[in-house]
XYZ file of C-alpha atoms in Angstrom:
737
model
C -83.765 58.961 25.259
C -80.348 58.745 23.558
C -77.983 56.302 25.290
C -74.641 54.825 24.479
C -74.648 51.234 23.540
C -71.221 49.499 23.953
C -69.146 49.283 20.848
C -68.837 45.533 21.305
C -72.517 45.250 20.231
C -72.969 42.123 18.185
C -75.217 43.631 15.566
C -72.682 46.031 14.164
C -72.678 46.431 10.396
C -69.784 47.355 8.154
C -70.855 50.983 8.010
C -71.355 51.523 11.686
C -68.817 53.422 13.628
C -67.221 53.311 17.134
C -67.265 56.626 18.878
C -66.997 58.287 22.280
C -70.058 59.572 24.042
C -69.598 61.472 27.343
C -66.641 59.291 28.078
C -68.554 56.136 27.230
C -67.665 53.920 24.318
C -70.575 53.838 21.865
C -71.752 53.273 18.277
C -73.679 54.941 15.583
C -76.855 52.962 15.753
C -78.302 53.458 12.308
C -79.110 50.228 10.435
C -78.564 48.324 13.620
C -80.112 44.958 14.329
C -79.877 42.905 17.477
C -81.362 39.530 18.274
C -80.502 40.111 21.915
C -82.610 43.170 22.612
C -86.353 42.723 22.677
C -88.434 45.208 20.667
C -86.194 48.236 21.399
C -85.991 50.954 18.738
C -82.361 51.819 18.050
C -81.547 55.559 18.181
C -78.819 57.171 16.217
C -76.169 58.577 18.565
C -73.136 60.595 17.553
C -70.638 62.588 19.564
C -69.574 66.121 18.852
C -66.731 65.943 21.371
C -64.527 63.255 19.798
C -62.940 63.693 16.391
C -61.742 60.104 16.336
C -64.052 57.668 14.571
C -62.863 54.178 13.881
C -64.479 52.094 11.208
C -65.331 48.476 11.917
C -64.934 45.497 9.622
C -65.703 41.768 9.622
C -63.023 39.741 11.366
C -62.899 37.648 8.183
C -64.869 37.334 5.001
C -68.423 36.456 5.923
C -67.809 36.626 9.622
C -70.568 38.065 11.803
C -67.843 39.308 14.265
C -66.973 42.927 13.619
C -63.646 44.279 14.893
C -61.866 47.614 14.727
C -59.856 48.122 11.564
C -56.778 48.932 13.661
C -54.489 45.944 14.106
C -53.825 44.481 17.556
C -49.999 44.730 17.677
C -47.263 47.196 16.889
C -45.917 45.302 13.923
C -46.992 42.303 11.894
C -43.418 41.456 10.654
C -41.344 41.778 13.749
C -41.663 41.607 17.581
C -42.139 45.159 18.928
C -43.298 45.499 22.455
C -46.606 47.316 22.793
C -46.200 50.670 24.505
C -48.010 51.049 27.757
C -48.223 53.382 30.655
C -46.554 52.342 33.939
C -48.694 50.944 36.684
C -47.246 50.781 40.193
C -47.954 47.648 42.175
C -46.366 48.468 45.548
C -42.741 49.144 44.739
C -42.812 47.197 41.476
C -43.434 49.195 38.223
C -45.354 47.319 35.544
C -45.494 48.278 31.853
C -43.577 48.358 28.588
C -40.642 50.328 30.089
C -39.974 47.489 32.552
C -39.111 43.796 32.453
C -42.088 41.340 32.025
C -43.018 40.549 35.615
C -43.662 36.924 36.766
C -46.198 35.977 39.443
C -48.079 33.172 41.003
C -50.752 32.452 43.635
C -50.601 30.872 47.018
C -52.533 27.600 47.685
C -52.662 27.745 51.441
C -55.673 28.652 53.582
C -55.342 32.409 53.913
C -56.430 32.172 57.546
C -53.256 30.076 58.138
C -50.991 33.107 58.495
C -47.805 31.154 59.238
C -48.326 28.695 56.347
C -49.192 31.467 53.906
C -46.198 33.545 54.996
C -43.870 30.534 54.509
C -45.255 29.896 51.003
C -44.963 33.528 49.930
C -41.327 33.470 51.116
C -40.588 30.354 49.095
C -42.243 31.971 46.031
C -40.226 35.185 46.523
C -36.965 33.192 46.930
C -37.750 31.470 43.601
C -37.701 34.853 41.867
C -41.332 35.881 41.640
C -42.059 39.619 41.357
C -45.694 39.454 42.598
C -47.843 37.111 44.656
C -51.596 36.799 44.675
C -53.588 35.512 47.671
C -57.229 34.552 47.682
C -59.353 36.610 50.112
C -62.932 35.283 50.252
C -64.269 36.519 53.632
C -63.757 38.751 56.637
C -61.583 36.387 58.511
C -59.287 35.987 55.550
C -59.172 39.840 55.054
C -58.195 40.238 58.764
C -55.428 37.607 58.220
C -54.075 39.683 55.351
C -52.873 42.360 57.795
C -50.888 39.776 59.732
C -49.514 38.191 56.632
C -48.268 41.604 55.324
C -46.797 42.606 58.664
C -45.033 39.301 59.169
C -43.453 39.344 55.753
C -42.188 42.909 56.273
C -40.726 41.876 59.639
C -38.898 39.050 57.871
C -37.533 41.391 55.229
C -39.826 40.528 52.326
C -41.463 43.440 50.529
C -42.841 41.513 47.580
C -46.102 43.182 46.534
C -49.318 41.220 47.519
C -52.427 40.974 45.471
C -55.916 40.175 46.821
C -58.022 37.828 44.659
C -61.626 38.956 45.049
C -64.867 37.252 43.904
C -68.437 38.069 45.061
C -67.187 40.314 47.923
C -66.952 44.100 47.345
C -66.870 44.789 51.105
C -63.916 42.424 51.496
C -62.100 44.200 48.670
C -62.571 47.485 50.514
C -61.171 46.019 53.682
C -58.025 44.417 52.183
C -57.264 47.397 49.972
C -55.968 49.035 53.146
C -53.011 46.639 53.392
C -52.419 44.759 50.057
C -50.874 46.458 47.011
C -53.286 45.381 44.356
C -56.893 44.144 44.075
C -57.979 41.683 41.397
C -61.650 41.957 40.645
C -63.610 39.648 38.394
C -66.054 41.675 36.371
C -68.297 38.702 35.950
C -69.046 38.334 39.636
C -67.961 41.417 41.568
C -71.272 43.182 41.245
C -73.368 40.696 39.236
C -74.832 37.545 40.793
C -73.347 34.202 40.008
C -74.223 33.205 36.423
C -77.158 30.826 36.093
C -76.638 30.473 32.320
C -80.102 31.758 31.640
C -81.007 33.574 28.476
C -82.251 37.027 29.541
C -83.850 39.807 27.509
C -82.841 43.347 28.257
C -84.304 46.647 27.139
C -81.931 49.517 26.745
C -83.276 50.936 30.058
C -82.737 47.633 31.837
C -79.212 47.390 30.689
C -78.445 50.901 31.779
C -79.837 50.174 35.275
C -77.439 47.208 35.526
C -74.532 49.501 34.631
C -75.565 51.976 37.283
C -75.615 49.111 39.866
C -72.106 48.062 38.900
C -70.902 51.695 39.227
C -72.527 52.011 42.656
C -70.804 48.880 43.879
C -67.374 49.434 42.269
C -66.829 53.227 42.883
C -65.973 52.884 46.595
C -63.155 50.394 45.755
C -61.723 52.651 43.087
C -61.817 55.671 45.400
C -60.033 53.697 48.140
C -57.361 52.388 45.861
C -56.821 55.944 44.587
C -56.487 57.178 48.130
C -54.007 54.454 49.212
C -52.087 54.186 45.968
C -53.238 50.712 45.151
C -53.468 49.011 41.803
C -56.442 47.121 40.354
C -56.532 44.224 37.904
C -59.744 44.062 35.920
C -59.492 40.249 35.331
C -62.173 38.816 33.090
C -62.522 34.983 33.040
C -64.161 33.261 30.075
C -65.941 30.949 32.463
C -67.493 33.523 34.788
C -69.241 35.993 32.544
C -72.495 37.257 33.945
C -75.846 36.211 32.513
C -76.345 39.828 31.453
C -73.122 39.869 29.397
C -73.731 36.371 27.940
C -77.283 37.251 26.906
C -76.138 40.373 25.204
C -72.819 39.273 23.662
C -72.788 35.491 23.987
C -70.158 33.433 25.768
C -67.459 34.894 23.658
C -64.251 36.986 23.527
C -66.443 39.956 22.615
C -68.337 39.506 25.875
C -65.054 39.189 27.818
C -63.806 42.477 26.540
C -67.045 44.385 27.161
C -67.277 42.927 30.658
C -63.888 44.376 31.479
C -64.559 47.720 29.703
C -67.654 48.328 31.962
C -65.300 48.489 34.900
C -62.514 50.355 33.108
C -64.920 53.157 32.141
C -65.720 53.662 35.815
C -62.047 53.889 36.687
C -61.469 56.475 33.912
C -64.460 58.414 34.973
C -62.868 58.791 38.393
C -59.510 59.680 36.822
C -58.027 56.469 38.166
C -55.504 54.865 35.771
C -53.452 52.507 37.988
C -55.026 49.379 36.560
C -54.338 46.468 34.218
C -56.430 44.081 32.176
C -56.532 40.312 31.839
C -58.610 38.098 29.573
C -58.223 34.490 30.736
C -59.682 31.266 29.441
C -58.724 27.633 29.694
C -58.868 27.423 25.880
C -55.718 29.032 24.419
C -57.456 29.860 21.164
C -60.212 31.848 22.963
C -57.690 33.418 25.280
C -55.615 34.695 22.331
C -58.652 35.989 20.486
C -59.912 37.858 23.588
C -56.576 39.638 24.207
C -56.243 40.618 20.595
C -59.787 42.061 20.536
C -59.121 43.896 23.795
C -55.977 45.543 22.411
C -57.578 46.436 19.142
C -60.418 48.224 20.922
C -57.959 49.843 23.337
C -56.025 51.194 20.331
C -59.246 52.706 18.960
C -59.847 54.485 22.237
C -56.223 55.528 22.782
C -55.890 53.507 25.949
C -52.477 52.202 26.961
C -53.109 50.033 30.051
C -50.713 47.059 30.675
C -51.749 43.402 30.238
C -51.588 40.461 32.628
C -51.401 37.244 30.546
C -52.441 33.738 31.556
C -54.209 30.631 30.520
C -56.447 29.611 33.367
C -56.865 26.027 34.588
C -54.021 24.912 32.268
C -53.311 21.696 34.208
C -50.049 20.027 35.179
C -46.803 18.738 33.664
C -46.040 19.132 29.998
C -49.759 19.638 29.117
C -50.053 22.546 31.488
C -46.848 24.148 30.309
C -47.773 23.606 26.691
C -51.197 25.257 26.970
C -49.602 28.221 28.709
C -46.837 28.464 26.065
C -49.415 28.468 23.280
C -51.520 31.174 24.773
C -48.996 33.389 26.516
C -46.176 32.716 23.981
C -48.337 33.621 21.007
C -49.057 37.043 22.522
C -45.480 37.556 23.613
C -44.315 36.875 19.968
C -46.375 40.001 18.980
C -44.897 42.090 21.754
C -47.901 41.869 24.030
C -47.927 41.324 27.761
C -46.417 42.935 30.808
C -46.871 40.366 33.531
C -47.552 36.666 33.206
C -48.704 33.680 35.295
C -48.332 30.035 34.301
C -51.234 28.364 36.089
C -50.306 24.797 37.021
C -51.791 22.137 39.216
C -48.466 22.010 41.088
C -46.938 23.798 44.083
C -47.003 27.540 43.263
C -43.247 27.918 43.468
C -43.028 25.383 40.605
C -44.756 27.919 38.360
C -41.954 30.382 38.555
C -39.375 28.576 36.393
C -41.534 28.048 33.326
C -42.991 31.545 33.876
C -39.515 33.039 33.811
C -38.539 31.054 30.685
C -41.572 32.482 28.928
C -40.873 35.952 30.046
C -37.217 35.718 28.853
C -38.387 34.387 25.483
C -40.638 37.401 25.082
C -38.113 39.892 26.335
C -35.399 38.545 24.055
C -37.574 38.582 20.948
C -38.614 42.176 21.660
C -35.070 43.270 22.449
C -33.747 41.890 19.142
C -36.907 42.920 17.353
C -36.811 39.527 15.755
C -38.783 39.411 12.486
C -38.471 39.513 8.749
C -38.503 42.165 5.982
C -41.813 44.135 5.893
C -44.628 42.554 4.045
C -48.357 43.131 3.569
C -50.708 40.770 5.398
C -54.224 40.374 4.064
C -55.309 36.815 4.759
C -54.576 35.889 8.399
C -57.667 35.809 10.752
C -56.636 37.732 13.900
C -59.827 37.500 15.832
C -61.715 34.350 14.857
C -60.152 31.016 14.318
C -60.345 29.669 10.684
C -57.995 26.980 9.706
C -56.279 27.406 6.319
C -57.445 24.846 3.755
C -54.785 22.725 2.335
C -54.782 19.801 -0.070
C -53.925 16.585 1.699
C -51.981 13.882 -0.323
C -54.076 12.120 -2.929
C -53.515 9.011 -4.994
C -52.117 9.525 -8.511
C -52.211 7.269 -11.453
C -49.425 4.764 -11.192
C -49.030 4.912 -7.392
C -48.135 1.535 -5.999
C -48.488 2.490 -2.339
C -51.157 4.523 -0.500
C -49.933 8.069 0.151
C -53.229 9.291 1.677
C -52.086 8.482 5.226
C -48.882 10.421 5.027
C -50.667 13.413 6.666
C -53.672 13.530 8.972
C -56.592 15.955 8.245
C -56.664 17.151 11.895
C -52.889 17.835 12.140
C -49.889 15.619 11.558
C -46.945 14.463 13.656
C -43.622 13.696 11.980
C -40.639 12.223 13.769
C -36.969 11.859 12.888
C -35.740 8.229 13.005
C -32.124 7.048 13.122
C -30.382 3.999 11.583
C -29.909 2.599 15.059
C -33.684 2.636 15.665
C -34.136 0.600 12.570
C -32.089 -2.236 14.128
C -34.876 -2.988 16.563
C -38.100 -2.713 14.506
C -40.605 -3.704 17.143
C -39.221 -1.131 19.617
C -39.347 1.446 16.850
C -42.979 0.542 15.956
C -43.982 1.000 19.551
C -42.130 4.275 19.743
C -44.138 5.471 16.726
C -47.294 4.474 18.655
C -48.426 1.903 16.192
C -50.589 -1.064 17.304
C -48.695 -4.310 17.021
C -50.493 -7.442 15.968
C -48.211 -10.498 15.779
C -45.223 -8.147 15.517
C -46.677 -6.227 12.578
C -47.391 -2.489 12.845
C -50.834 -0.882 12.196
C -51.749 2.768 12.545
C -53.712 3.715 15.692
C -55.360 6.945 16.940
C -52.111 8.602 17.957
C -49.618 6.999 15.525
C -46.899 9.130 14.048
C -47.982 9.985 10.448
C -44.581 10.239 8.758
C -40.888 9.806 9.541
C -37.738 11.579 8.452
C -34.706 9.373 7.683
C -31.742 11.655 7.370
C -29.584 8.706 6.489
C -30.715 5.584 4.631
C -29.503 2.056 5.396
C -27.240 0.453 2.770
C -29.025 -1.009 -0.148
C -27.988 -4.506 0.962
C -29.304 -4.068 4.575
C -32.394 -6.085 3.961
C -33.654 -6.198 7.561
C -33.532 -2.388 7.940
C -35.214 -1.908 4.585
C -37.917 -4.433 5.501
C -38.590 -2.432 8.654
C -39.113 0.648 6.562
C -41.248 -1.219 4.031
C -43.649 -2.322 6.710
C -44.159 1.326 7.691
C -44.692 2.365 4.064
C -47.274 -0.492 3.788
C -49.431 1.140 6.498
C -49.343 4.497 4.628
C -46.703 6.072 6.795
C -44.620 8.577 4.868
C -40.868 8.208 4.743
C -38.965 11.432 3.980
C -35.390 11.106 2.669
C -32.928 13.798 1.627
C -32.263 14.034 -2.081
C -28.599 13.127 -1.748
C -29.444 9.919 0.137
C -32.131 8.934 -2.340
C -29.866 9.417 -5.319
C -27.086 7.246 -3.819
C -29.109 4.647 -1.870
C -32.531 4.601 -3.528
C -35.541 3.621 -1.374
C -38.726 2.549 -3.027
C -41.680 4.832 -2.466
C -39.727 7.403 -0.411
C -40.836 11.049 -0.362
C -37.710 13.024 -1.323
C -36.877 16.125 0.617
C -35.325 18.918 -1.401
C -34.437 22.528 -0.648
C -34.950 25.572 -2.855
C -31.306 25.537 -4.053
C -31.649 21.947 -5.192
C -34.919 22.818 -6.873
C -33.264 25.734 -8.706
C -30.452 23.546 -10.056
C -32.850 20.914 -11.278
C -31.196 18.116 -9.325
C -34.586 16.587 -8.493
C -35.004 15.793 -12.222
C -32.490 12.989 -11.699
C -35.189 11.139 -9.789
C -37.540 8.627 -11.547
C -40.708 10.160 -12.899
C -43.519 10.228 -10.409
C -41.347 10.490 -7.317
C -43.116 12.429 -4.565
C -41.358 15.490 -3.306
C -41.373 17.558 -0.107
C -39.700 21.009 -0.081
C -37.930 22.445 2.928
C -37.607 26.283 3.132
C -37.316 29.155 5.660
C -40.176 31.393 4.725
C -38.140 34.570 4.504
C -36.660 33.856 1.003
C -37.101 36.305 -1.854
C -40.413 35.845 -3.597
C -38.769 34.907 -6.869
C -37.058 31.984 -5.020
C -40.372 30.931 -3.435
C -41.854 30.920 -6.975
C -39.781 27.766 -7.612
C -42.227 25.560 -5.668
C -44.872 26.361 -8.329
C -42.792 24.203 -10.790
C -43.350 21.005 -8.743
C -46.302 19.594 -6.870
C -44.912 18.925 -3.341
C -46.715 16.687 -1.050
C -45.846 19.055 1.757
C -43.665 22.017 2.711
C -41.421 22.019 5.756
C -40.703 25.405 7.323
C -37.474 25.434 9.161
C -35.559 28.481 10.488
C -32.076 27.304 11.663
C -31.643 27.494 15.412
C -28.579 29.763 15.128
C -30.626 32.511 13.504
C -30.867 35.168 16.165
C -32.733 37.932 14.414
C -35.173 36.072 12.142
C -38.477 35.179 13.943
C -39.972 31.866 12.890
C -43.512 33.163 13.537
C -43.179 36.208 11.295
C -41.259 34.244 8.573
C -43.983 31.607 8.535
C -46.792 34.239 8.437
C -45.007 35.778 5.404
C -44.841 32.312 3.794
C -48.577 31.671 4.358
C -49.436 35.096 2.966
C -47.422 34.217 -0.139
C -49.204 30.851 -0.458
C -52.647 32.483 -0.078
C -51.872 35.248 -2.627
C -50.762 32.617 -5.185
C -53.670 30.158 -4.443
C -51.118 27.469 -3.422
C -52.629 24.986 -0.995
C -49.695 22.765 -0.176
C -49.711 21.397 3.427
C -47.214 23.118 5.714
C -45.329 21.321 8.425
C -43.605 23.351 11.174
C -40.122 21.882 11.566
C -38.335 22.892 14.710
C -34.786 21.720 15.518
C -33.376 22.264 19.011
C -29.668 22.166 19.895
C -28.220 19.460 22.057
C -28.751 20.069 25.739
C -31.982 21.973 25.346
C -34.017 21.694 28.640
C -37.368 19.930 28.361
C -39.261 22.960 29.578
C -37.440 25.205 27.078
C -38.407 22.833 24.268
C -42.109 22.793 25.333
C -42.257 26.536 25.792
C -40.409 27.256 22.569
C -42.433 24.849 20.504
C -45.702 26.135 22.013
C -44.705 29.793 21.501
C -43.454 29.423 17.978
C -45.485 26.654 16.332
C -48.449 27.232 18.602
C -48.565 30.896 17.628
C -49.159 29.861 14.031
C -51.488 26.931 14.708
C -53.893 29.045 16.774
C -54.300 31.204 13.647
C -55.075 28.085 11.593
C -51.722 28.310 9.888
C -50.171 24.868 9.522
C -50.896 21.230 9.130
C -48.457 19.548 11.531
C -45.145 19.371 13.380
C -41.717 17.910 13.190
C -39.709 18.375 16.381
C -36.066 17.287 16.463
C -33.871 17.413 19.628
C -30.679 15.316 20.034
C -30.588 13.302 23.248
C -34.254 13.978 24.048
C -36.462 10.965 24.672
C -38.336 9.873 21.581
C -41.590 9.323 23.389
C -41.308 12.787 24.987
C -41.021 14.395 21.549
C -43.911 12.464 20.151
C -46.127 13.199 23.172
C -45.145 16.892 23.070
C -46.106 17.064 19.340
C -49.551 15.503 19.914
C -49.954 17.686 23.006
C -49.266 20.828 21.014
C -51.795 19.875 18.341
C -54.438 19.165 20.967
C -53.639 22.386 22.858
C -54.309 24.307 19.563
C -57.715 22.592 19.227
C -56.597 20.458 16.320
C -56.092 16.744 16.688
C -57.584 15.198 19.802
C -55.718 12.005 20.766
C -56.030 11.872 24.573
C -58.319 12.885 27.455
C -58.412 16.679 27.848
C -58.193 17.995 31.432
C -59.218 21.501 32.613
C -57.581 21.566 35.971
C -57.365 24.614 38.217
C -54.103 25.422 39.962
C -55.593 25.449 43.521
C -55.793 28.348 45.926
C -57.000 29.126 49.389
C -60.511 28.306 48.329
C -59.776 24.759 47.257
C -61.767 22.180 49.168
C -59.593 19.101 48.582
C -56.014 18.091 47.790
C -56.099 19.111 44.121
C -52.843 17.573 43.095
C -53.563 14.115 44.656
C -57.109 14.004 43.319
C -56.084 15.214 39.860
C -53.443 12.463 39.665
C -55.949 9.839 40.699
C -58.540 10.962 38.098
C -55.914 11.098 35.378
C -54.648 7.658 36.172
C -58.169 6.133 35.788
C -59.407 8.264 32.762
C -56.405 9.157 30.636
C -57.439 6.612 27.939
C -60.541 8.510 26.772
C -59.579 10.653 23.729
C -62.328 13.036 22.827
C -63.483 13.338 26.438
C -62.767 16.448 28.439
C -62.875 16.515 32.222
C -62.685 19.595 34.472
C -61.152 19.153 37.989
C -61.952 22.264 39.974
C -61.113 22.983 43.599
C -64.163 25.197 43.994
C -66.863 26.800 41.787
C -65.767 30.386 42.236
C -65.256 31.039 38.596
C -68.596 29.416 37.687
C -69.267 26.273 35.757
C -68.543 28.370 32.737
C -64.824 27.887 33.494
C -65.543 24.333 32.450
C -67.093 25.518 29.179
C -64.814 23.203 27.217
C -65.394 20.192 29.491
C -67.819 17.368 29.045
C -67.755 16.367 32.742
C -66.820 18.266 35.858
C -65.496 17.251 39.292
C -65.904 20.242 41.597
C -65.395 20.847 45.277
C -68.847 21.816 46.619
C -68.154 21.739 50.400
C -65.331 20.380 52.612
C -65.110 16.659 51.885
C -67.901 16.818 49.319
C -67.848 16.822 45.539
C -70.344 17.956 42.906
C -70.409 16.328 39.525
C -71.304 18.165 36.367
C -72.275 17.267 32.810
C -71.314 20.333 30.797
C -72.469 23.307 32.861
C -75.190 21.489 34.676
C -74.691 19.926 38.152
C -76.217 16.440 38.105
C -75.022 15.082 41.460
C -74.292 17.011 44.649
C -72.518 16.366 47.932
C -70.826 13.059 47.041
C -68.368 11.886 49.697
C -64.832 12.394 48.416
C -63.824 8.791 48.808
C -66.551 7.776 46.380
C -66.457 10.677 44.038
C -63.888 9.334 41.467
C -65.856 6.154 41.011
C -69.052 8.244 40.680
C -67.347 10.322 37.965
C -66.406 7.165 36.035
C -69.993 5.932 36.386
C -71.316 9.277 35.130
C -69.047 8.973 32.076
C -70.365 5.493 31.471
C -73.957 6.610 31.836
C -73.397 9.156 29.145
C -72.006 6.638 26.812
C -68.452 8.130 26.715
C -66.546 5.330 28.516
C -64.354 2.649 26.909
C -62.346 0.120 28.809
C -58.545 0.743 28.933
C -56.763 -1.071 26.117
C -55.098 -4.311 27.088
C -51.393 -4.577 26.095
C -51.024 -7.533 23.729
């Protein structure tokens, strides 16, 4: 029997091809090997109906992941919004011809009609375009009619979206009154994942697909009848055992899980649907969306995208994770509606969501970018960090330069003359450990500082404060003009390409360490100047007043140049923000611009400057950005869901309590989940899980395995701490000296 195997098949070789078989995505199965299928002979399948054949290639040299040769975005050198069809969600059109829509999700009990209506009204008044409401059972579905009618009576026509898990019959019921149905491919027709390794024959797999079709077709037909929309919303944490056994717990599995449902929609000539590929890990989330779009391009599909990082958390950390994931995709012109998932009241999500949407719309409107260039070295689909040469000791060095940068990602800070007047306060601000007033580097200590102005040569106290930082291997960057007029021993001198071209740096003593600041969009002959010196680092800085040059594309161009010329200098992303920049704008802009590069493994650290912003805020934001990009881990990582009508406890209060007691555990990841609807896999990145199991009861997890059930809520936080201790991951909080 000849049957189509999905193109996302993990055993694809370089010579295999993606094709179309009776409307199903498939592959030529010659020379095919799969560790996931048990003793099944692969049969060569080709289509005579489709002239379009797309060749596959490794995601990077030596990578087992095969991806379509087509790129995932419209342009690699400027922001061009991806062209999509328009999908109607009630009276709101969604797609590339329309503004990026912002949305959130209610946290009330859906059976509480009055409370839900009030919350939807507050959300709408804040400027949301769409609102999602959880609908887990018949009583909640019945309440949806009252919610919709009450809102209409009060003059609110904001489209409502039903969030459905495990309940096809409920989806059918609510499709009669709500404007859009979100289905999770991992649990709409499949059972809840048990994280079991299963073996499938080709026939077994086909039977599973037939079961999905049987369950999903009635909903598609009803949505077609009533003019409703569907979101096929894959979650990294709730892939079915079938998908994980076949594709692994991976972006590839996420895409194929969604495509199984999309093919059914297309088979029924239903096209009013959108995709999402959410994960709590921004790196996985970005990879999944890129892979989704690359495969859609192969097939000629143009469905819109809903973007989101799930379980992002709260405060700056939650905003940062969302900015990294969503902002990275917006910089490439991807995304038609977005949600920033925060463990905060849902109306508080709208402002950062709108700021992100505006950033994406502005970049696409101006088509911000650089001159065209060829890109051959960036890894779009699988994370591989660029290899750079960290500072090494040279003959004649009097001080240790090896600590100037950190192997997992560096944080640089700009320091003023005023700060040098109070050394101990400065040392604390740099997060050094103080012992008898003397600074020492700690886990999250700033690696290097920038002194735009040097103290006078005779200011012995200020110079002693600097010397104590140099003595602990903290780099001190100083502009060339300052170093020539007020020399500082062992300073790293910052020069630009113009100074490099004039040879002004040759006035410095032999052996002086240099750092070069540049934009990334300079002519290649100008960039060639850096070959004449051996800089300890490069700082990439696009002036803030530049409206049309995109930092992301300029930096990608620079990294391509460095790779082509085998130059492995470390690169620091230097972002300067104008006075008066709002904190949320700073977090979102830094996450979207620097984060978009770091998730591709491009870059070795950050320098954020913002006049009038709190020094500690800038330092914490820098370290948070590195951790969000899965680089340097300096604090406890939290995977915290934003709450919804399924939540079984006060998520914001419990989350704050857990953070207060566990925030001093760098390297430990804790998931705080209101319920288990998305499966323990949503905690895939977490070491420990605190999950609502029943009203007033908490289940505790180690990884994906539940180890304690039904703990009374008043004892659950202490039980979590004890669990961390039992697993050898606990340390007592540091005592302030």
